[in-house]
Structure formats: structure tokens, C-alpha cells
PDB file of C-alpha atoms in Angstrom:
ATOM      1  CA  THR A 179     183.835 -78.316  99.371  1.00 50.00           C
ATOM      2  CA  GLN A 180     180.782 -78.614  97.147  1.00 52.00           C
ATOM      3  CA  GLU A 181     180.281 -82.160  98.427  1.00 60.00           C
ATOM      4  CA  GLU A 182     179.994 -80.868 102.003  1.00 56.00           C
ATOM      5  CA  LEU A 183     177.520 -78.208 100.888  1.00 54.00           C
ATOM      6  CA  ASP A 184     175.422 -80.780  99.069  1.00 58.00           C
ATOM      7  CA  GLY A 185     175.358 -82.897 102.209  1.00 62.00           C
ATOM      8  CA  ILE A 186     174.147 -80.012 104.358  1.00 55.00           C
ATOM      9  CA  ASN A 187     171.487 -79.017 101.848  1.00 57.00           C
ATOM     10  CA  ALA A 188     170.309 -82.608 101.455  1.00 61.00           C
ATOM     11  CA  LYS A 189     169.870 -82.941 105.215  1.00 59.00           C
ATOM     12  CA  ASN A 190     168.039 -79.631 105.328  1.00 58.00           C
ATOM     13  CA  ARG A 191     165.658 -80.655 102.565  1.00 58.00           C
ATOM     14  CA  GLN A 192     164.964 -84.029 104.159  1.00 58.00           C
ATOM     15  CA  VAL A 193     163.705 -82.306 107.280  1.00 53.00           C
ATOM     16  CA  LEU A 194     161.568 -79.813 105.375  1.00 55.00           C
ATOM     17  CA  LEU A 195     160.050 -82.458 103.106  1.00 55.00           C
ATOM     18  CA  ALA A 196     159.387 -84.991 105.856  1.00 52.00           C
ATOM     19  CA  ARG A 197     155.866 -86.253 106.327  1.00 45.00           C
ATOM     20  CA  GLU A 198     153.606 -84.002 108.353  1.00 50.00           C
ATOM     21  CA  LYS A 199     153.405 -86.384 111.279  1.00 49.00           C
ATOM     22  CA  ASP A 200     157.187 -86.252 111.622  1.00 62.00           C
ATOM     23  CA  LEU A 201     157.296 -82.468 111.837  1.00 63.00           C
ATOM     24  CA  PRO A 202     156.845 -80.469 115.038  1.00 66.00           C
ATOM     25  CA  THR A 203     153.396 -78.921 115.279  1.00 66.00           C
ATOM     26  CA  ASP A 204     153.974 -76.350 117.989  1.00 71.00           C
ATOM     27  CA  GLU A 205     155.563 -72.936 117.506  1.00 70.00           C
ATOM     28  CA  ALA A 206     158.508 -73.618 119.801  1.00 74.00           C
ATOM     29  CA  GLY A 207     159.267 -76.922 118.089  1.00 73.00           C
ATOM     30  CA  ILE A 208     159.242 -75.421 114.602  1.00 70.00           C
ATOM     31  CA  ASP A 209     161.437 -72.513 115.680  1.00 72.00           C
ATOM     32  CA  LYS A 210     163.892 -74.939 117.242  1.00 73.00           C
ATOM     33  CA  MET A 211     163.972 -77.066 114.088  1.00 69.00           C
ATOM     34  CA  LEU A 212     164.587 -74.048 111.824  1.00 70.00           C
ATOM     35  CA  GLU A 213     167.232 -72.662 114.161  1.00 67.00           C
ATOM     36  CA  ALA A 214     169.081 -75.986 114.053  1.00 67.00           C
ATOM     37  CA  MET A 215     169.386 -75.796 110.261  1.00 64.00           C
ATOM     38  CA  PRO A 216     172.479 -73.891 109.145  1.00 55.00           C
ATOM     39  CA  LEU A 217     170.758 -72.300 106.164  1.00 57.00           C
ATOM     40  CA  THR A 218     167.781 -70.969 108.139  1.00 61.00           C
ATOM     41  CA  ALA A 219     169.331 -70.220 111.521  1.00 64.00           C
ATOM     42  CA  THR A 220     169.263 -66.636 112.773  1.00 61.00           C
ATOM     43  CA  VAL A 221     172.187 -67.126 115.189  1.00 62.00           C
ATOM     44  CA  TRP A 222     175.257 -69.129 114.242  1.00 59.00           C
ATOM     45  CA  ASP A 223     177.001 -71.406 116.723  1.00 61.00           C
ATOM     46  CA  GLU A 224     180.665 -71.030 115.811  1.00 64.00           C
ATOM     47  CA  GLN A 225     181.526 -74.207 117.725  1.00 65.00           C
ATOM     48  CA  ASN A 226     179.084 -76.351 115.752  1.00 66.00           C
ATOM     49  CA  GLU A 227     180.785 -78.395 113.016  1.00 68.00           C
ATOM     50  CA  ALA A 228     177.884 -78.019 110.602  1.00 62.00           C
ATOM     51  CA  PHE A 229     177.941 -74.255 110.989  1.00 64.00           C
ATOM     52  CA  GLN A 230     181.725 -74.201 110.545  1.00 66.00           C
ATOM     53  CA  ALA A 231     181.451 -76.224 107.348  1.00 67.00           C
ATOM     54  CA  LEU A 232     178.776 -73.941 105.992  1.00 61.00           C
ATOM     55  CA  GLN A 233     180.779 -70.841 106.847  1.00 61.00           C
ATOM     56  CA  ALA A 234     183.807 -72.249 105.035  1.00 63.00           C
ATOM     57  CA  ILE A 235     181.853 -72.738 101.809  1.00 60.00           C
ATOM     58  CA  ALA A 236     179.336 -69.893 102.117  1.00 57.00           C
ATOM     59  CA  ASP A 237     180.765 -68.146  99.078  1.00 57.00           C
ATOM     60  CA  GLU A 238     180.167 -71.280  97.012  1.00 64.00           C
ATOM     61  CA  THR A 239     176.513 -71.600  98.000  1.00 70.00           C
ATOM     62  CA  SER A 240     174.247 -70.718  95.102  1.00 86.00           C
ATOM     63  CA  ASN A 241     171.673 -68.000  95.600  1.00 91.00           C
ATOM     64  CA  GLU A 242     169.048 -70.381  94.253  1.00 93.00           C
ATOM     65  CA  ILE A 243     169.650 -72.857  97.083  1.00 91.00           C
ATOM     66  CA  ARG A 244     169.549 -70.118  99.698  1.00 90.00           C
ATOM     67  CA  ALA A 245     166.339 -68.656  98.283  1.00 94.00           C
ATOM     68  CA  GLU A 246     164.710 -72.083  98.106  1.00 95.00           C
ATOM     69  CA  ASN A 247     165.574 -72.787 101.742  1.00 92.00           C
ATOM     70  CA  PHE A 248     164.082 -69.507 102.932  1.00 94.00           C
ATOM     71  CA  LYS A 249     161.000 -70.187 100.833  1.00 96.00           C
ATOM     72  CA  GLN A 250     160.550 -73.650 102.363  1.00 95.00           C
ATOM     73  CA  SER A 251     160.965 -72.184 105.844  1.00 94.00           C
ATOM     74  CA  GLY A 252     158.273 -69.639 105.012  1.00 96.00           C
ATOM     75  CA  ASN A 253     155.987 -72.364 103.720  1.00 96.00           C
ATOM     76  CA  LEU A 254     156.427 -74.312 106.939  1.00 95.00           C
ATOM     77  CA  CYS A 255     155.477 -71.286 109.068  1.00 95.00           C
ATOM     78  CA  PHE A 256     152.551 -70.485 106.788  1.00 96.00           C
ATOM     79  CA  LYS A 257     151.218 -74.018 107.081  1.00 95.00           C
ATOM     80  CA  GLU A 258     151.305 -73.861 110.867  1.00 93.00           C
ATOM     81  CA  ALA A 259     149.723 -70.395 110.843  1.00 94.00           C
ATOM     82  CA  LYS A 260     146.867 -71.677 108.712  1.00 93.00           C
ATOM     83  CA  GLN A 261     146.296 -74.651 110.987  1.00 92.00           C
ATOM     84  CA  LYS A 262     146.226 -72.552 114.146  1.00 91.00           C
ATOM     85  CA  ASN A 263     145.043 -69.205 112.761  1.00 92.00           C
ATOM     86  CA  ASP A 264     148.163 -67.693 114.280  1.00 92.00           C
ATOM     87  CA  LEU A 265     148.954 -64.168 113.046  1.00 93.00           C
ATOM     88  CA  LYS A 266     152.498 -64.258 114.419  1.00 92.00           C
ATOM     89  CA  ARG A 267     153.364 -67.316 112.344  1.00 94.00           C
ATOM     90  CA  TYR A 268     152.001 -65.582 109.239  1.00 95.00           C
ATOM     91  CA  GLN A 269     154.353 -62.716 110.057  1.00 95.00           C
ATOM     92  CA  ASP A 270     157.213 -65.203 110.419  1.00 95.00           C
ATOM     93  CA  ALA A 271     156.361 -66.678 107.011  1.00 96.00           C
ATOM     94  CA  TYR A 272     156.307 -63.188 105.529  1.00 97.00           C
ATOM     95  CA  GLY A 273     159.757 -62.529 106.962  1.00 95.00           C
ATOM     96  CA  TYR A 274     161.213 -65.657 105.373  1.00 96.00           C
ATOM     97  CA  TYR A 275     159.695 -64.768 101.988  1.00 97.00           C
ATOM     98  CA  CYS A 276     161.228 -61.291 102.237  1.00 96.00           C
ATOM     99  CA  GLN A 277     164.634 -62.835 102.941  1.00 95.00           C
ATOM    100  CA  ALA A 278     164.237 -65.147  99.957  1.00 96.00           C
ATOM    101  CA  ILE A 279     163.353 -62.234  97.674  1.00 97.00           C
ATOM    102  CA  ASP A 280     166.248 -60.129  98.953  1.00 95.00           C
ATOM    103  CA  ILE A 281     168.689 -62.796  97.776  1.00 94.00           C
ATOM    104  CA  ASN A 282     167.678 -61.907  94.198  1.00 92.00           C
ATOM    105  CA  CYS A 283     168.577 -65.262  92.672  1.00 94.00           C
ATOM    106  CA  ASN A 284     168.513 -65.857  88.910  1.00 94.00           C
ATOM    107  CA  ASP A 285     165.683 -68.423  88.925  1.00 96.00           C
ATOM    108  CA  ASN A 286     162.656 -66.479  87.679  1.00 96.00           C
ATOM    109  CA  GLU A 287     160.195 -69.301  88.322  1.00 96.00           C
ATOM    110  CA  LEU A 288     161.397 -69.648  91.916  1.00 97.00           C
ATOM    111  CA  ASN A 289     161.252 -65.892  92.488  1.00 97.00           C
ATOM    112  CA  SER A 290     157.751 -65.809  91.009  1.00 97.00           C
ATOM    113  CA  SER A 291     156.525 -68.441  93.454  1.00 97.00           C
ATOM    114  CA  ILE A 292     158.061 -66.530  96.370  1.00 98.00           C
ATOM    115  CA  TYR A 293     156.390 -63.261  95.355  1.00 98.00           C
ATOM    116  CA  SER A 294     153.090 -65.127  95.001  1.00 97.00           C
ATOM    117  CA  ASN A 295     153.485 -66.636  98.465  1.00 97.00           C
ATOM    118  CA  ARG A 296     154.293 -63.253  99.960  1.00 98.00           C
ATOM    119  CA  ALA A 297     151.222 -61.825  98.238  1.00 98.00           C
ATOM    120  CA  GLN A 298     149.111 -64.369 100.128  1.00 97.00           C
ATOM    121  CA  CYS A 299     150.560 -63.054 103.381  1.00 97.00           C
ATOM    122  CA  HIS A 300     149.633 -59.518 102.366  1.00 97.00           C
ATOM    123  CA  ILE A 301     146.088 -60.702 101.623  1.00 96.00           C
ATOM    124  CA  ILE A 302     145.855 -62.176 105.110  1.00 96.00           C
ATOM    125  CA  PHE A 303     147.137 -58.874 106.527  1.00 97.00           C
ATOM    126  CA  LYS A 304     144.539 -57.090 104.321  1.00 96.00           C
ATOM    127  CA  ASN A 305     147.285 -55.157 102.566  1.00 96.00           C
ATOM    128  CA  TYR A 306     145.619 -55.652  99.187  1.00 96.00           C
ATOM    129  CA  GLY A 307     147.591 -52.977  97.355  1.00 97.00           C
ATOM    130  CA  TYR A 308     150.901 -54.566  98.324  1.00 97.00           C
ATOM    131  CA  ALA A 309     149.481 -58.001  97.531  1.00 97.00           C
ATOM    132  CA  LEU A 310     148.509 -56.900  94.031  1.00 97.00           C
ATOM    133  CA  LYS A 311     151.976 -55.436  93.533  1.00 97.00           C
ATOM    134  CA  ASP A 312     153.564 -58.765  94.482  1.00 98.00           C
ATOM    135  CA  CYS A 313     151.187 -60.590  92.138  1.00 97.00           C
ATOM    136  CA  LYS A 314     152.284 -58.334  89.280  1.00 96.00           C
ATOM    137  CA  GLU A 315     155.924 -59.102  90.078  1.00 97.00           C
ATOM    138  CA  ALA A 316     155.146 -62.827  90.153  1.00 97.00           C
ATOM    139  CA  ILE A 317     153.403 -62.703  86.780  1.00 95.00           C
ATOM    140  CA  GLN A 318     156.181 -60.654  85.227  1.00 95.00           C
ATOM    141  CA  LEU A 319     158.704 -63.274  86.333  1.00 96.00           C
ATOM    142  CA  ASP A 320     156.592 -66.257  85.279  1.00 93.00           C
ATOM    143  CA  LYS A 321     153.581 -65.729  83.022  1.00 90.00           C
ATOM    144  CA  TYR A 322     152.411 -69.284  83.767  1.00 88.00           C
ATOM    145  CA  ASN A 323     152.051 -68.735  87.532  1.00 90.00           C
ATOM    146  CA  PHE A 324     148.285 -69.248  87.617  1.00 85.00           C
ATOM    147  CA  LYS A 325     148.019 -68.828  91.391  1.00 89.00           C
ATOM    148  CA  ALA A 326     149.341 -65.299  90.986  1.00 93.00           C
ATOM    149  CA  TYR A 327     146.531 -64.504  88.536  1.00 90.00           C
ATOM    150  CA  ILE A 328     143.892 -65.807  90.949  1.00 89.00           C
ATOM    151  CA  LYS A 329     145.290 -63.679  93.770  1.00 92.00           C
ATOM    152  CA  ALA A 330     145.520 -60.668  91.450  1.00 93.00           C
ATOM    153  CA  VAL A 331     141.829 -61.092  90.599  1.00 89.00           C
ATOM    154  CA  GLU A 332     140.931 -61.358  94.272  1.00 90.00           C
ATOM    155  CA  CYS A 333     142.858 -58.193  95.172  1.00 93.00           C
ATOM    156  CA  SER A 334     141.547 -56.258  92.165  1.00 92.00           C
ATOM    157  CA  LYS A 335     137.972 -57.082  93.163  1.00 89.00           C
ATOM    158  CA  ILE A 336     138.503 -55.821  96.695  1.00 92.00           C
ATOM    159  CA  LEU A 337     140.229 -52.665  95.416  1.00 93.00           C
ATOM    160  CA  GLU A 338     137.417 -52.176  92.867  1.00 89.00           C
ATOM    161  CA  LYS A 339     139.866 -52.201  89.966  1.00 90.00           C
ATOM    162  CA  TYR A 340     137.368 -53.735  87.576  1.00 82.00           C
ATOM    163  CA  LYS A 341     139.435 -53.503  84.416  1.00 86.00           C
ATOM    164  CA  SER A 342     142.206 -55.351  86.242  1.00 89.00           C
ATOM    165  CA  VAL A 343     139.763 -58.089  87.248  1.00 85.00           C
ATOM    166  CA  LYS A 344     138.912 -58.810  83.637  1.00 83.00           C
ATOM    167  CA  LEU A 345     142.530 -58.450  82.527  1.00 87.00           C
ATOM    168  CA  TYR A 346     143.873 -60.964  85.021  1.00 88.00           C
ATOM    169  CA  CYS A 347     140.995 -63.354  84.369  1.00 84.00           C
ATOM    170  CA  ASN A 348     141.783 -63.406  80.657  1.00 82.00           C
ATOM    171  CA  LEU A 349     145.536 -63.639  81.167  1.00 85.00           C
ATOM    172  CA  GLY A 350     144.960 -66.445  83.649  1.00 82.00           C
ATOM    173  CA  LEU A 351     143.078 -68.387  80.999  1.00 78.00           C
ATOM    174  CA  LEU A 352     146.084 -68.155  78.707  1.00 75.00           C
ATOM    175  CA  SER A 353     148.390 -69.331  81.464  1.00 74.00           C
ATOM    176  CA  ILE A 354     146.637 -72.668  81.931  1.00 68.00           C
ATOM    177  CA  GLU A 355     147.559 -73.769  78.422  1.00 63.00           C
ATOM    178  CA  LYS A 356     150.908 -74.813  79.897  1.00 59.00           C
ATOM    179  CA  TYR A 357     149.293 -77.467  82.060  1.00 56.00           C
ATOM    180  CA  LYS A 358     146.955 -79.124  79.533  1.00 51.00           C
ATOM    181  CA  THR A 359     144.518 -80.322  82.172  1.00 50.00           C
ATOM    182  CA  PRO A 360     140.947 -80.313  80.713  1.00 51.00           C
ATOM    183  CA  ASN A 361     139.122 -80.680  84.033  1.00 55.00           C
ATOM    184  CA  LEU A 362     140.996 -77.788  85.577  1.00 51.00           C
ATOM    185  CA  GLU A 363     140.530 -75.708  82.442  1.00 54.00           C
ATOM    186  CA  ASP A 364     136.743 -76.200  82.486  1.00 61.00           C
ATOM    187  CA  GLU A 365     136.611 -75.250  86.155  1.00 58.00           C
ATOM    188  CA  ILE A 366     138.690 -72.128  85.584  1.00 58.00           C
ATOM    189  CA  LYS A 367     136.692 -71.047  82.535  1.00 60.00           C
ATOM    190  CA  LYS A 368     133.481 -71.351  84.530  1.00 64.00           C
ATOM    191  CA  TYR A 369     134.930 -69.232  87.341  1.00 60.00           C
ATOM    192  CA  ILE A 370     136.315 -66.592  85.004  1.00 59.00           C
ATOM    193  CA  SER A 371     133.149 -66.349  82.917  1.00 61.00           C
ATOM    194  CA  LYS A 372     131.168 -65.751  86.099  1.00 63.00           C
ATOM    195  CA  GLU A 373     133.553 -62.982  87.185  1.00 57.00           C
ATOM    196  CA  ILE A 374     133.527 -61.230  83.813  1.00 55.00           C
ATOM    197  CA  LYS A 375     129.736 -61.261  83.602  1.00 59.00           C
ATOM    198  CA  LYS A 376     129.276 -59.667  87.010  1.00 57.00           C
ATOM    199  CA  LYS A 377     127.854 -56.162  86.986  1.00 43.00           C
ATOM    200  CA  GLY A 378     130.524 -53.537  86.571  1.00 45.00           C
ATOM    201  CA  TYR A 379     133.242 -55.870  85.261  1.00 45.00           C
ATOM    202  CA  ASP A 380     133.382 -54.228  81.882  1.00 44.00           C
ATOM    203  CA  GLN A 381     136.243 -52.828  79.836  1.00 39.00           C
ATOM    204  CA  SER A 382     134.607 -49.410  79.847  1.00 36.00           C
ATOM    205  CA  ASP A 383     135.099 -49.140  83.615  1.00 39.00           C
ATOM    206  CA  SER A 384     138.076 -47.255  84.938  1.00 35.00           C
ATOM    207  CA  ASP A 385     140.433 -48.516  87.623  1.00 40.00           C
TER     208      ASP A 385
END
């Protein structure tokens, strides 16, 4: 039933949103925690009641919930990878983001955030072309995803796509109007003005 599904998802979210000190900090502990969650497990235990309940209502599970769970699992791996500078955990995070994208849910804002997160993995892997592609997807899905603009600027600079640098800087300025935060806006304008004024960042330059 939907009530059973809601109960499983609520339990899953409680674990993922728990305070940092309550979460496992080692790789084995995090893997064990994710494997114990029906929505993020890679191997299903057919004898486990929670797994049986989820299997019975799998067709009723919304794609948005499934995508969100994979995204949160990716975020958890990414956080650990950042803390420990662990390439394998970045790869694990990337895998979860790919699974979330493959679900192809109808929530554009959610999909945009997932593409932006996967772009950050590509940046870490130094796959700047793929990162820029994911940033473009993120922006297309949600024009107010400012983080995607920042990453697009970063990748364009490295790839020496100078027209793209200026383009994403200017589009990023427009995106912050959604948030109406003066302090952030001043900080962003200062950053963008500095980027645009740098030698070579001119509209006459080719990509």
C-alpha cells in the first residue's frame, strides 16, 4: 500500500538526514548502511520483510522518490570522499547520480540538481568536457540553478572557451534574481566582473 511505501521512505530519509555524528564515517559502514536501505540496496534479500513490502509496491513508487533517494546516496558518498580525499568514493557518488538520472523523473529541478552534482564529479575526474555538458543540461532543466553556472564558468575557463565564460557569468547574474539576497548578489557581481575583465574574456573571442 501507499502507507507502507511512505513508511519505508520516511525511515530511509531519517537515516540520510541524520546528524553527521550519527552517520558512519568509514567506507564499510556507509556501504552497509546504504545496502540495508531497500531503495538503495544493490542486492535484495527476498526473506527480509522490508524488501518484500517494497517489492510488492514497487510499481507504485514514484520516480521522483527513487531519484531523490539515489541522489541522497550520492551526496553521502561525495561527502565522505571529500573528507578523506578518496577517489573510489567519488566514483561511487558518480554511480548513484547516474542511476538517479537514468530514472528520468518528471521533476526538472531535482534532475537539474543531480546533473549539477554529477558535473562536480566530472570536474574532480578532470573530465571538463563532460562536466560542461552536464552543466548545460542542469541549466536547461532549471535556469535558476546558480551552482551549475559557476561550474560551467570553471569548466569553460579550463577549456579556454572564453565566450562561454562570459555567457555563463552573465546568465548566472540573472539567475540570482530568484533568491533576492543582496549580500550574495554583491559577492557574485564582484566575482563575475573580475572574470569578464580578464584578458581574453571578450565577445570577439571564439570558442
